[in-house]
mmCIF file of C-alpha atoms in Angstrom:
data_model
loop_
_atom_site.group_PDB
_atom_site.id
_atom_site.type_symbol
_atom_site.label_atom_id
_atom_site.label_comp_id
_atom_site.label_asym_id
_atom_site.label_seq_id
_atom_site.Cartn_x
_atom_site.Cartn_y
_atom_site.Cartn_z
ATOM 1 C CA MET T 983 24.390 58.398 -32.924
ATOM 2 C CA VAL T 984 24.878 55.225 -33.632
ATOM 3 C CA LYS T 985 21.821 53.139 -34.843
ATOM 4 C CA TYR T 986 21.615 49.166 -33.348
ATOM 5 C CA MET T 987 19.508 46.556 -33.153
ATOM 6 C CA ILE T 988 18.773 43.866 -30.861
ATOM 7 C CA GLU T 989 17.417 40.862 -31.975
ATOM 8 C CA ASP T 990 15.050 38.604 -30.707
ATOM 9 C CA ILE T 991 16.668 34.483 -32.123
ATOM 10 C CA PHE T 992 15.655 31.200 -30.762
ATOM 11 C CA ARG T 993 12.752 31.967 -28.704
ATOM 12 C CA THR T 994 10.475 29.717 -26.849
ATOM 13 C CA PRO T 995 6.765 29.618 -27.607
ATOM 14 C CA VAL T 996 3.940 29.133 -24.737
ATOM 15 C CA TYR T 997 -0.013 29.059 -25.816
ATOM 16 C CA SER T 998 -2.208 29.236 -22.729
ATOM 17 C CA THR T 999 -5.639 29.960 -23.266
ATOM 18 C CA GLN T 1000 -9.062 28.755 -20.678
ATOM 19 C CA LEU T 1001 -11.508 26.195 -21.694
ATOM 20 C CA ASN T 1002 -15.234 26.052 -21.054
ATOM 21 C CA VAL T 1003 -15.391 22.412 -19.662
ATOM 22 C CA ASP T 1004 -17.461 20.307 -16.979
ATOM 23 C CA ASN T 1005 -14.365 20.096 -14.806
ATOM 24 C CA ASP T 1006 -16.276 18.790 -12.067
ATOM 25 C CA LYS T 1007 -18.042 15.674 -14.374
ATOM 26 C CA LEU T 1008 -14.196 15.423 -15.513
ATOM 27 C CA TRP T 1009 -12.812 14.766 -12.231
ATOM 28 C CA GLN T 1010 -15.840 11.896 -11.634
ATOM 29 C CA ASP T 1011 -14.156 10.114 -14.994
ATOM 30 C CA CYS T 1012 -10.244 10.221 -13.265
ATOM 31 C CA LEU T 1013 -11.982 9.031 -9.803
ATOM 32 C CA LYS T 1014 -13.433 5.948 -11.582
ATOM 33 C CA ILE T 1015 -10.069 5.133 -13.374
ATOM 34 C CA LYS T 1016 -8.391 5.697 -10.283
ATOM 35 C CA ARG T 1017 -10.443 3.117 -7.990
ATOM 36 C CA LYS T 1018 -10.418 0.778 -11.053
ATOM 37 C CA HIS T 1019 -6.165 0.820 -10.989
ATOM 38 C CA PRO T 1020 -4.922 2.174 -7.985
ATOM 39 C CA GLY T 1021 -1.649 1.919 -8.781
ATOM 40 C CA GLY T 1022 -0.683 4.130 -11.084
ATOM 41 C CA ASN T 1023 2.405 4.914 -12.443
ATOM 42 C CA LEU T 1024 5.718 6.845 -11.083
ATOM 43 C CA ILE T 1025 7.462 8.752 -13.799
ATOM 44 C CA SER T 1026 8.146 12.385 -12.932
ATOM 45 C CA ASN T 1027 5.172 12.248 -9.874
ATOM 46 C CA ARG T 1028 6.572 12.397 -6.267
ATOM 47 C CA GLY T 1029 3.471 11.236 -4.765
ATOM 48 C CA GLY T 1030 0.426 11.594 -5.275
ATOM 49 C CA TYR T 1031 -1.344 9.294 -8.962
ATOM 50 C CA GLN T 1032 -0.487 9.186 -12.664
ATOM 51 C CA SER T 1033 -2.910 7.687 -14.739
ATOM 52 C CA GLY T 1034 -2.331 5.356 -17.382
ATOM 53 C CA GLN T 1035 -3.040 6.082 -21.013
ATOM 54 C CA LEU T 1036 -5.937 7.375 -21.223
ATOM 55 C CA LEU T 1037 -6.934 7.402 -25.774
ATOM 56 C CA GLY T 1038 -9.243 4.897 -26.722
ATOM 57 C CA LEU T 1039 -10.861 4.345 -23.596
ATOM 58 C CA LYS T 1040 -14.331 4.883 -24.552
ATOM 59 C CA THR T 1041 -15.259 7.921 -21.982
ATOM 60 C CA GLU T 1042 -16.911 10.647 -23.551
ATOM 61 C CA ARG T 1043 -15.282 13.702 -21.656
ATOM 62 C CA PHE T 1044 -11.972 12.585 -22.178
ATOM 63 C CA GLN T 1045 -12.362 11.981 -25.532
ATOM 64 C CA LYS T 1046 -14.317 15.242 -25.824
ATOM 65 C CA LEU T 1047 -11.254 16.809 -24.181
ATOM 66 C CA ALA T 1048 -8.769 15.507 -26.549
ATOM 67 C CA ASN T 1049 -10.212 16.550 -29.504
ATOM 68 C CA THR T 1050 -10.272 20.047 -27.832
ATOM 69 C CA ILE T 1051 -6.326 20.104 -27.200
ATOM 70 C CA ALA T 1052 -5.693 18.495 -30.677
ATOM 71 C CA LYS T 1053 -7.878 21.722 -32.075
ATOM 72 C CA HIS T 1054 -5.548 24.203 -29.623
ATOM 73 C CA ALA T 1055 -2.304 22.254 -30.603
ATOM 74 C CA GLY T 1056 -3.050 23.060 -34.168
ATOM 75 C CA ASP T 1057 -3.925 26.407 -33.589
ATOM 76 C CA PHE T 1058 -0.387 27.546 -31.733
ATOM 77 C CA SER T 1059 0.893 24.761 -34.376
ATOM 78 C CA LYS T 1060 0.018 27.439 -37.192
ATOM 79 C CA GLN T 1061 1.134 29.831 -35.841
ATOM 80 C CA ILE T 1062 4.251 29.218 -34.765
ATOM 81 C CA ASN T 1063 4.874 26.997 -38.271
ATOM 82 C CA LEU T 1064 5.136 23.703 -37.391
ATOM 83 C CA GLU T 1065 3.741 20.520 -39.377
ATOM 84 C CA ILE T 1066 1.832 18.360 -35.987
ATOM 85 C CA GLU T 1067 0.021 15.275 -36.628
ATOM 86 C CA LYS T 1068 -2.047 14.069 -33.672
ATOM 87 C CA LEU T 1069 -2.135 13.845 -29.936
ATOM 88 C CA LYS T 1070 -0.069 11.250 -29.240
ATOM 89 C CA ASP T 1071 -0.978 10.079 -25.836
ATOM 90 C CA LEU T 1072 -2.945 11.355 -22.885
ATOM 91 C CA TRP T 1073 -2.882 10.952 -18.587
ATOM 92 C CA PHE T 1074 -4.112 12.489 -15.739
ATOM 93 C CA ASN T 1075 -2.637 13.098 -12.548
ATOM 94 C CA VAL T 1076 -3.446 13.622 -9.088
ATOM 95 C CA ASN T 1077 -1.344 15.666 -6.454
ATOM 96 C CA TYR T 1078 -2.267 15.778 -3.293
ATOM 97 C CA TYR T 1079 -1.110 17.552 0.193
ATOM 98 C CA LYS T 1080 2.830 18.438 -0.710
ATOM 99 C CA ASP T 1081 3.224 16.300 -3.646
ATOM 100 C CA TYR T 1082 5.316 17.588 -6.763
ATOM 101 C CA ASN T 1083 6.809 16.919 -10.369
ATOM 102 C CA LEU T 1084 10.481 16.516 -10.777
ATOM 103 C CA LEU T 1085 12.665 18.609 -13.811
ATOM 104 C CA HIS T 1086 11.606 16.736 -17.123
ATOM 105 C CA ASP T 1087 11.296 17.339 -20.258
ATOM 106 C CA HIS T 1088 8.911 15.000 -22.549
ATOM 107 C CA PHE T 1089 11.835 14.903 -25.804
ATOM 108 C CA ASP T 1090 12.005 12.080 -28.102
ATOM 109 C CA ALA T 1091 12.326 11.294 -31.690
ATOM 110 C CA TYR T 1092 8.667 12.021 -32.357
ATOM 111 C CA ASN T 1093 7.290 14.173 -29.474
ATOM 112 C CA LYS T 1094 6.895 17.830 -30.764
ATOM 113 C CA LEU T 1095 4.485 19.357 -28.425
ATOM 114 C CA SER T 1096 3.459 18.959 -24.602
ATOM 115 C CA GLY T 1097 1.536 20.493 -22.255
ATOM 116 C CA VAL T 1098 -1.198 20.351 -19.051
ATOM 117 C CA TYR T 1099 -5.149 21.218 -18.805
ATOM 118 C CA TYR T 1100 -6.116 21.937 -15.231
ATOM 119 C CA VAL T 1101 -9.123 20.427 -13.615
ATOM 120 C CA LYS T 1102 -8.868 21.790 -10.287
ATOM 121 C CA ALA T 1103 -6.365 23.876 -8.999
ATOM 122 C CA PRO T 1104 -7.132 24.938 -5.379
ATOM 123 C CA ARG T 1105 -4.608 28.357 -3.892
ATOM 124 C CA ASP T 1106 -1.113 27.401 -3.065
ATOM 125 C CA CYS T 1107 -1.884 24.120 -5.285
ATOM 126 C CA GLY T 1108 1.988 24.594 -6.941
ATOM 127 C CA ARG T 1109 2.684 26.318 -9.895
ATOM 128 C CA ILE T 1110 4.316 24.645 -13.478
ATOM 129 C CA ILE T 1111 7.999 26.162 -13.711
ATOM 130 C CA LEU T 1112 9.234 25.837 -16.834
ATOM 131 C CA TYR T 1113 13.101 26.064 -17.334
ATOM 132 C CA HIS T 1114 15.363 28.208 -19.651
ATOM 133 C CA PRO T 1115 17.107 25.947 -22.313
ATOM 134 C CA GLY T 1116 20.030 27.994 -21.857
ATOM 135 C CA LYS T 1117 21.429 26.179 -18.625
ATOM 136 C CA TYR T 1118 23.918 29.151 -17.888
ATOM 137 C CA VAL T 1119 21.861 31.951 -18.711
ATOM 138 C CA GLU T 1120 20.857 32.059 -14.249
ATOM 139 C CA HIS T 1121 24.877 31.919 -13.481
ATOM 140 C CA SER T 1122 25.508 33.801 -16.420
ATOM 141 C CA TRP T 1123 22.960 36.662 -16.300
ATOM 142 C CA GLY T 1124 20.783 35.908 -13.342
ATOM 143 C CA VAL T 1125 23.498 37.047 -10.688
ATOM 144 C CA LYS T 1126 23.608 40.688 -12.689
ATOM 145 C CA THR T 1127 20.132 41.450 -12.666
ATOM 146 C CA PRO T 1128 18.464 43.640 -9.911
ATOM 147 C CA LYS T 1129 16.181 41.512 -7.785
ATOM 148 C CA GLY T 1130 12.693 41.626 -8.657
ATOM 149 C CA GLN T 1131 13.774 42.763 -12.153
ATOM 150 C CA HIS T 1132 13.978 39.706 -14.718
ATOM 151 C CA ASN T 1133 12.559 40.051 -17.910
ATOM 152 C CA VAL T 1134 12.156 37.734 -21.281
ATOM 153 C CA TRP T 1135 15.771 37.553 -21.856
ATOM 154 C CA THR T 1136 17.579 37.424 -18.207
ATOM 155 C CA ALA T 1137 14.596 35.105 -16.414
ATOM 156 C CA SER T 1138 15.999 31.500 -16.110
ATOM 157 C CA ILE T 1139 12.325 30.628 -15.201
ATOM 158 C CA TRP T 1140 9.142 31.113 -16.446
ATOM 159 C CA ASN T 1141 5.607 30.257 -13.753
ATOM 160 C CA HIS T 1142 2.616 29.735 -14.733
ATOM 161 C CA GLU T 1143 -0.025 30.126 -12.064
ATOM 162 C CA ALA T 1144 -2.630 26.551 -12.208
ATOM 163 C CA LYS T 1145 -6.475 27.708 -12.601
ATOM 164 C CA PRO T 1146 -9.099 25.097 -13.105
ATOM 165 C CA GLY T 1147 -9.675 25.481 -16.919
ATOM 166 C CA LYS T 1148 -6.424 26.658 -18.185
ATOM 167 C CA LEU T 1149 -4.495 24.918 -20.731
ATOM 168 C CA ILE T 1150 -0.714 25.153 -21.441
ATOM 169 C CA ILE T 1151 0.918 23.758 -24.562
ATOM 170 C CA PHE T 1152 4.866 23.934 -24.953
ATOM 171 C CA PRO T 1153 8.078 22.173 -26.806
ATOM 172 C CA SER T 1154 7.922 19.213 -25.818
ATOM 173 C CA TRP T 1155 12.210 19.639 -25.381
ATOM 174 C CA LEU T 1156 11.348 22.202 -22.794
ATOM 175 C CA GLU T 1157 12.315 21.416 -19.179
ATOM 176 C CA HIS T 1158 9.375 21.849 -16.721
ATOM 177 C CA SER T 1159 9.047 20.824 -12.846
ATOM 178 C CA VAL T 1160 5.635 21.467 -10.734
ATOM 179 C CA GLU T 1161 5.823 22.817 -7.598
ATOM 180 C CA HIS T 1162 4.780 20.959 -4.205
ATOM 181 C CA ASN T 1163 0.822 21.079 -3.630
ATOM 182 C CA LEU T 1164 0.651 23.299 -0.488
ATOM 183 C CA SER T 1165 -3.185 22.772 -0.469
ATOM 184 C CA LYS T 1166 -5.211 20.515 1.502
ATOM 185 C CA SER T 1167 -7.212 19.714 -1.529
ATOM 186 C CA PRO T 1168 -5.870 17.698 -4.608
ATOM 187 C CA ARG T 1169 -3.916 19.317 -7.956
ATOM 188 C CA VAL T 1170 -5.611 17.386 -10.544
ATOM 189 C CA SER T 1171 -4.423 17.792 -14.241
ATOM 190 C CA PHE T 1172 -3.803 16.095 -17.276
ATOM 191 C CA SER T 1173 -1.009 15.770 -19.080
ATOM 192 C CA PHE T 1174 -0.384 14.893 -23.246
ATOM 193 C CA ASN T 1175 1.977 14.621 -26.110
ATOM 194 C CA ILE T 1176 1.847 15.655 -29.600
ATOM 195 C CA VAL T 1177 3.635 14.205 -32.210
#
């Protein structure tokens, strides 16, 4: 009998957990910022609203969320043996009906981890899609994998459902997008980078 081994190399870690946060009050704080600064930013978002930098604002709930994210990022980084320093930035996104986010990453010379925290996530509001870092996996293997039988080796994308209270952290270099919000209610999330 021939012995063999399959090695998992170049793995991509993704951390997810459920937080216990008062999302209704957090949403009210977001609305105050949105009213004060109605223009918002346009980066990867198509439609909707993206706030400016929230770190440094004297908003207790934003600071508490930032501290909670930093703690979970610390736990994650220890598990994968990655040195991190701090939460660099934090902003919120409001995506209304049919709004979405283009394929993008958060890579720069300093960002190590990035992620999302969901405040409001109604049914059919769109998933976050994480893309395999090997750009040719879909072309090379995807067409040869039986429909519905993709796995951690052959999948070119990995979806995470949006759910209120869900925190997801991933490498900053990992490309991702967000599907169209097909709900009539807004999807509200916070995004961040960790250096």
